[in-house]
CSV table of C-alpha atoms and ligand atoms in Angstrom, one decimal:
chain,number,residue,atom,x,y,z
A,1,MET,CA,0.9,-10.8,-23.7
A,2,ALA,CA,-2.7,-11.8,-23.1
A,3,ASP,CA,-4.8,-9.4,-21.1
A,4,LYS,CA,-5.8,-10.7,-17.7
A,5,SER,CA,-9.1,-8.8,-17.4
A,6,VAL,CA,-12.0,-11.0,-16.5
A,7,ILE,CA,-15.0,-10.6,-18.7
A,8,LEU,CA,-18.4,-12.2,-17.9
A,9,VAL,CA,-20.8,-12.8,-20.8
A,10,ILE,CA,-24.4,-13.4,-19.8
A,11,ASP,CA,-26.6,-14.6,-22.7
A,12,ASP,CA,-29.1,-17.4,-22.8
A,13,ASN,CA,-28.1,-18.2,-26.4
A,14,MET,CA,-25.2,-20.6,-26.4
A,15,LEU,CA,-24.3,-19.6,-29.9
A,16,ILE,CA,-23.9,-15.9,-29.0
A,17,CYS,CA,-21.8,-16.9,-26.0
A,18,THR,CA,-19.5,-18.9,-28.3
A,19,ILE,CA,-19.2,-16.2,-30.9
A,20,VAL,CA,-18.5,-13.5,-28.3
A,21,LYS,CA,-16.0,-15.7,-26.6
A,22,ASP,CA,-14.2,-16.6,-29.8
A,23,ILE,CA,-13.8,-12.9,-30.8
A,24,LEU,CA,-12.6,-11.8,-27.3
A,25,LYS,CA,-10.3,-14.7,-26.7
A,26,THR,CA,-7.9,-13.3,-29.4
A,27,LYS,CA,-7.0,-10.7,-26.8
A,28,TYR,CA,-8.4,-11.7,-23.4
A,29,GLU,CA,-7.5,-14.7,-21.4
A,30,ASN,CA,-10.4,-14.8,-18.9
A,31,ILE,CA,-13.8,-15.0,-20.5
A,32,ILE,CA,-16.6,-16.6,-18.6
A,33,THR,CA,-19.9,-17.3,-20.2
A,34,ILE,CA,-23.2,-18.1,-18.4
A,35,GLN,CA,-26.5,-18.9,-20.0
A,36,ASP,CA,-28.6,-19.2,-16.8
A,37,ALA,CA,-29.5,-15.6,-16.0
A,38,ASN,CA,-30.8,-16.5,-12.6
A,39,LYS,CA,-27.4,-17.6,-11.5
A,40,SER,CA,-25.5,-14.7,-13.2
A,41,VAL,CA,-25.6,-12.2,-10.3
A,42,ALA,CA,-24.2,-14.8,-7.9
A,43,VAL,CA,-21.5,-15.7,-10.4
A,44,ALA,CA,-20.6,-12.0,-10.8
A,45,LYS,CA,-20.3,-11.6,-7.0
A,46,GLU,CA,-18.0,-14.6,-6.9
A,47,ILE,CA,-15.7,-13.8,-9.8
A,48,LEU,CA,-15.9,-10.0,-9.7
A,49,PRO,CA,-15.3,-9.5,-13.4
A,50,ASP,CA,-13.9,-6.3,-14.9
A,51,LEU,CA,-16.7,-6.1,-17.4
A,52,ILE,CA,-20.1,-7.7,-17.9
A,53,LEU,CA,-21.6,-8.2,-21.3
A,54,LEU,CA,-25.3,-8.6,-20.8
A,55,ASP,CA,-28.1,-9.8,-23.1
A,56,VAL,CA,-31.4,-7.8,-22.9
A,57,VAL,CA,-33.9,-10.5,-23.7
A,58,LEU,CA,-33.4,-13.5,-21.5
A,59,ILE,CA,-35.6,-16.6,-21.0
A,60,SER,CA,-36.5,-16.3,-17.3
A,61,THR,CA,-36.0,-12.6,-16.7
A,62,ASP,CA,-34.6,-9.6,-18.6
A,63,GLY,CA,-31.2,-8.0,-18.7
A,64,PHE,CA,-32.5,-4.8,-17.2
A,65,GLU,CA,-33.5,-6.7,-14.0
A,66,ILE,CA,-30.1,-8.4,-13.8
A,67,CYS,CA,-28.4,-5.0,-14.3
A,68,ARG,CA,-30.5,-3.5,-11.6
A,69,ARG,CA,-29.5,-6.2,-9.2
A,70,LEU,CA,-25.9,-5.9,-10.1
A,71,LYS,CA,-26.0,-2.1,-9.5
A,72,SER,CA,-27.8,-2.4,-6.2
A,73,SER,CA,-25.2,-4.6,-4.6
A,74,PRO,CA,-22.1,-2.8,-3.2
A,75,VAL,CA,-20.0,-5.8,-4.3
A,76,THR,CA,-20.9,-5.5,-8.0
A,77,GLU,CA,-22.2,-1.9,-8.4
A,78,SER,CA,-18.9,-0.6,-9.8
A,79,ILE,CA,-18.5,-3.3,-12.5
A,80,PRO,CA,-19.2,-1.8,-15.9
A,81,VAL,CA,-22.1,-3.5,-17.7
A,82,MET,CA,-22.5,-3.3,-21.5
A,83,PHE,CA,-25.7,-4.6,-23.1
A,84,VAL,CA,-25.6,-6.8,-26.1
A,85,THR,CA,-28.9,-6.6,-27.9
A,86,SER,CA,-30.7,-7.1,-31.2
A,87,GLU,CA,-33.3,-4.4,-30.1
A,88,SER,CA,-33.1,-1.2,-31.9
A,89,GLU,CA,-36.0,0.6,-30.3
A,90,ARG,CA,-34.9,3.9,-28.8
A,91,LYS,CA,-36.8,3.3,-25.6
A,92,ILE,CA,-35.0,0.0,-25.1
A,93,ILE,CA,-31.6,1.7,-25.7
A,94,SER,CA,-32.3,4.5,-23.3
A,95,ARG,CA,-33.5,1.9,-20.7
A,96,CYS,CA,-30.0,0.3,-21.0
A,97,PHE,CA,-28.5,3.4,-19.6
A,98,GLU,CA,-31.2,4.1,-17.1
A,99,VAL,CA,-30.5,0.8,-15.4
A,100,GLY,CA,-26.8,1.7,-15.1
A,101,ALA,CA,-25.1,0.3,-18.2
A,102,VAL,CA,-22.1,2.1,-19.6
A,103,ASP,CA,-22.7,1.1,-23.2
A,104,TYR,CA,-24.6,-1.2,-25.6
A,105,ILE,CA,-23.8,-3.0,-28.8
A,106,ARG,CA,-26.3,-4.1,-31.4
A,107,LYS,CA,-26.5,-7.7,-32.6
A,108,PRO,CA,-25.3,-8.6,-35.2
A,109,PHE,CA,-22.1,-6.8,-34.5
A,110,ILE,CA,-18.7,-6.9,-36.2
A,111,SER,CA,-15.8,-8.2,-34.1
A,112,ALA,CA,-13.8,-5.0,-34.5
A,113,GLU,CA,-16.6,-2.9,-32.9
A,114,LEU,CA,-17.0,-5.4,-30.0
A,115,MET,CA,-13.2,-5.5,-29.4
A,116,ALA,CA,-13.0,-1.7,-29.5
A,117,ARG,CA,-15.9,-1.1,-27.1
A,118,VAL,CA,-14.7,-3.8,-24.7
A,119,ALA,CA,-11.2,-2.3,-24.7
A,120,VAL,CA,-12.5,1.2,-24.0
A,121,HIS,CA,-14.5,0.1,-21.0
A,122,LEU,CA,-11.7,-2.1,-19.6
A,123,GLU,CA,-9.2,0.7,-19.9
A,124,SER,CA,-11.5,3.2,-18.2
A,125,ARG,CA,-12.2,0.7,-15.4
A,126,LYS,CA,-8.5,0.2,-14.9
A,127,HIS,CA,-7.9,4.0,-14.6
A,128,LYS,CA,-10.8,4.4,-12.2
A,129,LEU,CA,-9.4,1.6,-10.0
A,130,GLN,CA,-5.9,3.2,-10.1
A,131,LEU,CA,-7.4,6.6,-9.2
A,132,GLN,CA,-9.4,5.1,-6.3
A,133,SER,CA,-6.4,3.3,-4.9
A,134,MET,CA,-4.3,6.5,-5.1
A,135,ILE,CA,-7.0,8.4,-3.3
A,136,ARG,CA,-7.1,5.7,-0.6
A,137,GLU,CA,-3.3,5.9,-0.2
A,138,MET,CA,-3.4,9.7,0.0
A,139,ALA,CA,-6.2,9.6,2.6
A,140,GLU,CA,-4.1,7.2,4.6
A,141,VAL,CA,-1.0,9.4,4.4
A,142,LEU,CA,-3.1,12.5,5.5
A,143,ARG,CA,-4.3,10.6,8.6
A,144,HIS,CA,-0.7,10.5,9.9
A,145,ASP,CA,1.7,13.2,11.1
A,146,GLU,CA,4.5,13.5,8.5
A,147,LEU,CA,7.4,13.5,11.0
A,148,THR,CA,6.3,10.9,13.7
A,149,LYS,CA,3.9,8.9,11.5
A,150,LEU,CA,1.5,8.9,14.5
A,151,TYR,CA,-2.1,9.9,13.8
A,152,THR,CA,-2.7,13.6,13.4
A,153,ARG,CA,-4.6,15.7,16.0
A,154,ARG,CA,-7.6,15.9,13.7
A,155,ILE,CA,-7.9,12.1,13.3
A,156,PHE,CA,-7.4,11.7,17.1
A,157,MET,CA,-10.3,14.1,17.8
A,158,GLN,CA,-12.5,12.1,15.4
A,159,GLU,CA,-11.7,8.9,17.2
A,160,LEU,CA,-12.2,10.5,20.6
A,161,GLN,CA,-15.5,11.8,19.5
A,162,SER,CA,-16.6,8.3,18.5
A,163,TYR,CA,-15.6,6.9,21.8
A,164,PHE,CA,-17.8,9.5,23.5
A,165,GLU,CA,-20.6,8.5,21.2
A,166,ILE,CA,-20.4,4.8,21.9
A,167,GLN,CA,-20.0,5.6,25.6
A,168,HIS,CA,-17.1,3.3,26.1
A,169,LYS,CA,-14.8,3.7,29.1
A,170,PHE,CA,-11.2,4.6,28.3
A,171,VAL,CA,-8.0,6.2,29.5
A,172,LEU,CA,-6.8,9.5,28.0
A,173,VAL,CA,-3.1,10.2,28.2
A,174,ILE,CA,-1.1,13.4,27.3
A,175,ALA,CA,2.6,13.0,27.1
A,176,ASP,CA,5.1,15.9,26.8
A,177,ILE,CA,8.8,15.6,26.2
A,178,ASP,CA,10.8,17.2,29.0
A,179,ASN,CA,13.1,20.2,28.4
A,180,PHE,CA,12.7,19.8,24.6
A,181,LYS,CA,13.5,23.4,24.0
A,182,ARG,CA,16.9,22.9,25.6
A,183,ILE,CA,17.5,19.8,23.3
A,184,ASN,CA,16.7,22.0,20.3
A,185,ASP,CA,18.7,24.9,21.4
A,186,THR,CA,21.7,22.7,22.3
A,187,TYR,CA,21.8,20.3,19.4
A,188,GLY,CA,19.7,21.9,16.7
A,189,HIS,CA,16.3,21.1,15.1
A,190,VAL,CA,17.5,18.1,13.1
A,191,ILE,CA,18.4,16.3,16.3
A,192,GLY,CA,15.2,17.6,17.9
A,193,ASP,CA,13.2,16.0,15.0
A,194,ALA,CA,15.1,12.7,15.4
A,195,ILE,CA,14.3,12.7,19.1
A,196,LEU,CA,10.6,13.4,18.3
A,197,THR,CA,10.6,10.4,15.9
A,198,LEU,CA,12.2,8.1,18.4
A,199,VAL,CA,9.9,9.1,21.3
A,200,ALA,CA,6.9,8.6,19.0
A,201,LYS,CA,8.2,5.1,18.1
A,202,ALA,CA,8.7,4.2,21.8
A,203,LEU,CA,5.1,5.2,22.4
A,204,LYS,CA,3.8,3.3,19.4
A,205,ASP,CA,5.9,0.2,20.2
A,206,ASN,CA,4.3,-0.1,23.7
A,207,CYS,CA,0.7,0.5,22.5
A,208,ARG,CA,-1.7,-2.4,22.0
A,209,PRO,CA,-3.3,-2.7,18.5
A,210,ILE,CA,-6.5,-1.1,19.8
A,211,ASP,CA,-4.8,1.9,21.4
A,212,ILE,CA,-4.7,5.2,19.5
A,213,ALA,CA,-1.6,7.4,19.6
A,214,ALA,CA,-1.4,10.8,18.0
A,215,ARG,CA,0.8,13.8,17.8
A,216,TRP,CA,-1.1,16.4,19.7
A,217,GLY,CA,1.2,19.2,18.6
A,218,GLY,CA,4.9,20.2,18.9
A,219,GLU,CA,6.5,17.8,21.4
A,220,GLU,CA,3.2,16.7,22.9
A,221,PHE,CA,1.4,13.4,22.2
A,222,ILE,CA,-2.1,12.2,23.1
A,223,MET,CA,-3.2,8.6,23.5
A,224,LEU,CA,-6.4,6.7,24.1
A,225,PHE,CA,-6.4,3.3,25.8
A,226,PRO,CA,-9.7,1.5,25.6
A,227,SER,CA,-10.9,-0.4,28.7
A,228,LEU,CA,-7.8,-0.3,30.9
A,229,ASN,CA,-7.8,0.0,34.7
A,230,GLU,CA,-5.3,2.2,36.6
A,231,ASP,CA,-2.7,-0.5,37.3
A,232,SER,CA,-2.6,-1.7,33.7
A,233,THR,CA,-2.4,1.9,32.5
A,234,ARG,CA,0.5,2.7,34.8
A,235,HIS,CA,2.2,-0.5,33.6
A,236,ILE,CA,2.0,0.5,29.9
A,237,LEU,CA,3.0,4.1,30.7
A,238,GLU,CA,6.0,3.0,32.8
A,239,CYS,CA,7.1,0.8,29.8
A,240,MET,CA,6.8,3.8,27.5
A,241,ARG,CA,8.6,6.1,30.0
A,242,LYS,CA,11.5,3.5,30.4
A,243,SER,CA,11.8,2.9,26.6
A,244,ILE,CA,12.1,6.7,26.2
A,245,ASN,CA,14.8,6.8,28.9
A,246,GLU,CA,16.7,4.2,27.0
A,247,ILE,CA,16.8,6.3,23.8
A,248,CYS,CA,20.5,7.1,23.2
A,249,LEU,CA,21.3,9.4,20.3
A,250,GLU,CA,24.9,10.2,19.6
A,251,HIS,CA,25.8,13.7,18.4
A,252,LYS,CA,29.5,14.7,17.9
A,253,GLY,CA,30.6,12.1,20.4
A,254,GLU,CA,28.1,13.2,23.0
A,255,MET,CA,25.2,10.9,24.1
A,256,ILE,CA,21.9,12.7,24.2
A,257,SER,CA,19.2,11.4,26.5
A,258,VAL,CA,15.5,12.3,26.7
A,259,THR,CA,12.7,12.0,29.2
A,260,THR,CA,8.9,12.5,29.0
A,261,THR,CA,6.2,13.2,31.5
A,262,PHE,CA,2.8,11.6,31.2
A,263,GLY,CA,-0.6,12.8,32.6
A,264,PHE,CA,-3.6,10.5,32.4
A,265,THR,CA,-7.2,10.3,33.4
A,266,ASN,CA,-9.9,7.7,33.4
A,267,VAL,CA,-12.8,8.8,31.2
A,268,ASP,CA,-16.3,7.8,32.0
A,269,PHE,CA,-19.1,8.7,29.6
A,270,ASP,CA,-20.6,11.2,32.0
A,271,VAL,CA,-17.4,13.4,31.6
A,272,GLU,CA,-17.4,16.0,28.8
A,273,MET,CA,-14.8,15.6,26.0
A,274,GLU,CA,-13.1,19.0,26.7
A,275,LYS,CA,-13.1,18.3,30.4
A,276,SER,CA,-11.4,14.9,30.0
A,277,ILE,CA,-8.6,16.5,28.0
A,278,ALA,CA,-8.2,19.2,30.6
A,279,MET,CA,-8.0,16.6,33.3
A,280,ALA,CA,-5.2,14.7,31.5
A,281,ASP,CA,-3.5,18.0,30.9
A,282,LYS,CA,-3.8,18.9,34.6
A,283,ALA,CA,-2.1,15.6,35.6
A,284,LEU,CA,0.7,16.3,33.1
A,285,TYR,CA,1.2,19.8,34.6
A,286,TYR,CA,1.4,18.3,38.1
A,287,GLY,CA,4.1,15.9,36.8
A,288,LYS,CA,6.0,18.7,35.2
A,289,LYS,CA,5.9,20.7,38.5
A,290,HIS,CA,7.0,17.7,40.5
A,291,GLY,CA,10.2,16.7,38.8
A,292,LYS,CA,9.1,15.5,35.3
A,293,ASN,CA,9.9,12.1,33.8
A,294,ARG,CA,6.9,10.5,35.6
A,295,CYS,CA,3.4,9.2,35.1
A,296,ILE,CA,0.6,11.1,37.0
A,297,MET,CA,-3.1,10.5,37.2
B,1,GH3,P1,8.9,21.2,29.5
B,1,GH3,O1,9.8,20.2,30.1
B,1,GH3,O2,8.2,22.0,30.5
B,1,GH3,O3,7.9,20.5,28.6
B,1,GH3,O4,9.8,22.1,28.6
B,1,GH3,P2,10.0,22.1,27.0
B,1,GH3,O5,11.2,22.8,26.8
B,1,GH3,O6,9.8,20.8,26.5
B,1,GH3,O7,8.7,23.0,26.5
B,1,GH3,P3,8.6,24.3,25.7
B,1,GH3,O8,7.1,24.4,25.4
B,1,GH3,O9,9.3,25.4,26.3
B,1,GH3,O10,9.3,23.9,24.3
B,1,GH3,C1,8.9,23.1,23.4
B,1,GH3,C2,9.8,23.1,22.2
B,1,GH3,O11,9.4,22.2,21.2
B,1,GH3,C3,9.8,24.5,21.5
B,1,GH3,C4,9.7,24.1,20.0
B,1,GH3,O12,10.6,24.8,19.3
B,1,GH3,C5,9.9,22.6,20.0
B,1,GH3,N1,9.2,22.0,18.9
B,1,GH3,C6,7.9,21.9,18.6
B,1,GH3,N2,7.7,21.2,17.5
B,1,GH3,C7,8.9,20.8,17.0
B,1,GH3,C8,9.3,20.1,15.9
B,1,GH3,O13,8.5,19.6,15.1
B,1,GH3,N3,10.6,19.8,15.7
B,1,GH3,C9,11.5,20.3,16.6
B,1,GH3,N4,12.8,20.0,16.4
B,1,GH3,N5,11.2,21.0,17.7
B,1,GH3,C10,9.9,21.3,17.9
B,2,MG,MG1,-31.5,-13.7,-25.3
B,3,MG,MG1,4.8,21.2,25.5
B,4,MG,MG1,8.0,19.8,26.7
């Protein structure tokens, strides 16, 4: 099966372009050649090749300048560049690496060497991209609480910090499942975990895309609603509260129900971060003392 990697060949000599293309096309499907060096960076940005083969001596400019431009753009900086040059001077060769190339090959070259070098760089690029995508996935996993899939406390604190920095008004909510110890003691931790997951889902399902919901710890959740007034906040929280009341989990023929108390506060940027959390907590505490299963400001 032909390799789908995209290779861009930049050389002002049409003959070299043709030779390189003829050699590479025995294995690679997508080889694009360009002779006009001035257009080459724009072409690279558009097609985002997996490897660039670049001539050193070009009519209007030189390959070093092209390489520098490729390496200074975030769009093309990670694309490996291999120089193709008839220069043998050591200074020229070390310059190739100084401007960011991964390799060079001397003209005239034999096809086996060109094929081997191209294969090495394409393979290493493939591994690098795989690794980067794995790291991205891992980082995304670590942003979320394993059980509830809501954001972790750490991520919430980072977001909260940035809201204080941009001085945006928002509503801060702390929610705590009522009598959760009794649920655990009566039905066991597995059921407790299932309830936690369902409550988290009820919160998430009633959030707007810009809202941030996190697991604050244990059976407590924390949420940030940007630019909401008191009425709209109450409306959202009532929807959450009712969704939680509707959760019905069957265990050995018994229906288990669950309620949650919400405390919230409007945060203006003249309030300190710790103070705003304490205010939401205080409202929650009031709700717990006055019957639970309610939303208190
Ligand atoms: P209140 O209505 O006043 O909030 O009472 P409560 O029983 O909910 O509060 P309490 O702080 O007494 O108990 C919280 C319980 O939550 C105790 C702890 O074992 C349980 N818990 C914390 N994290 C988890 C968890 O990840 N899974 C399970 N199943 N239980 C948890
Ligand atoms: Mg040339
Ligand atoms: Mg609690
Ligand atoms: Mg509780």
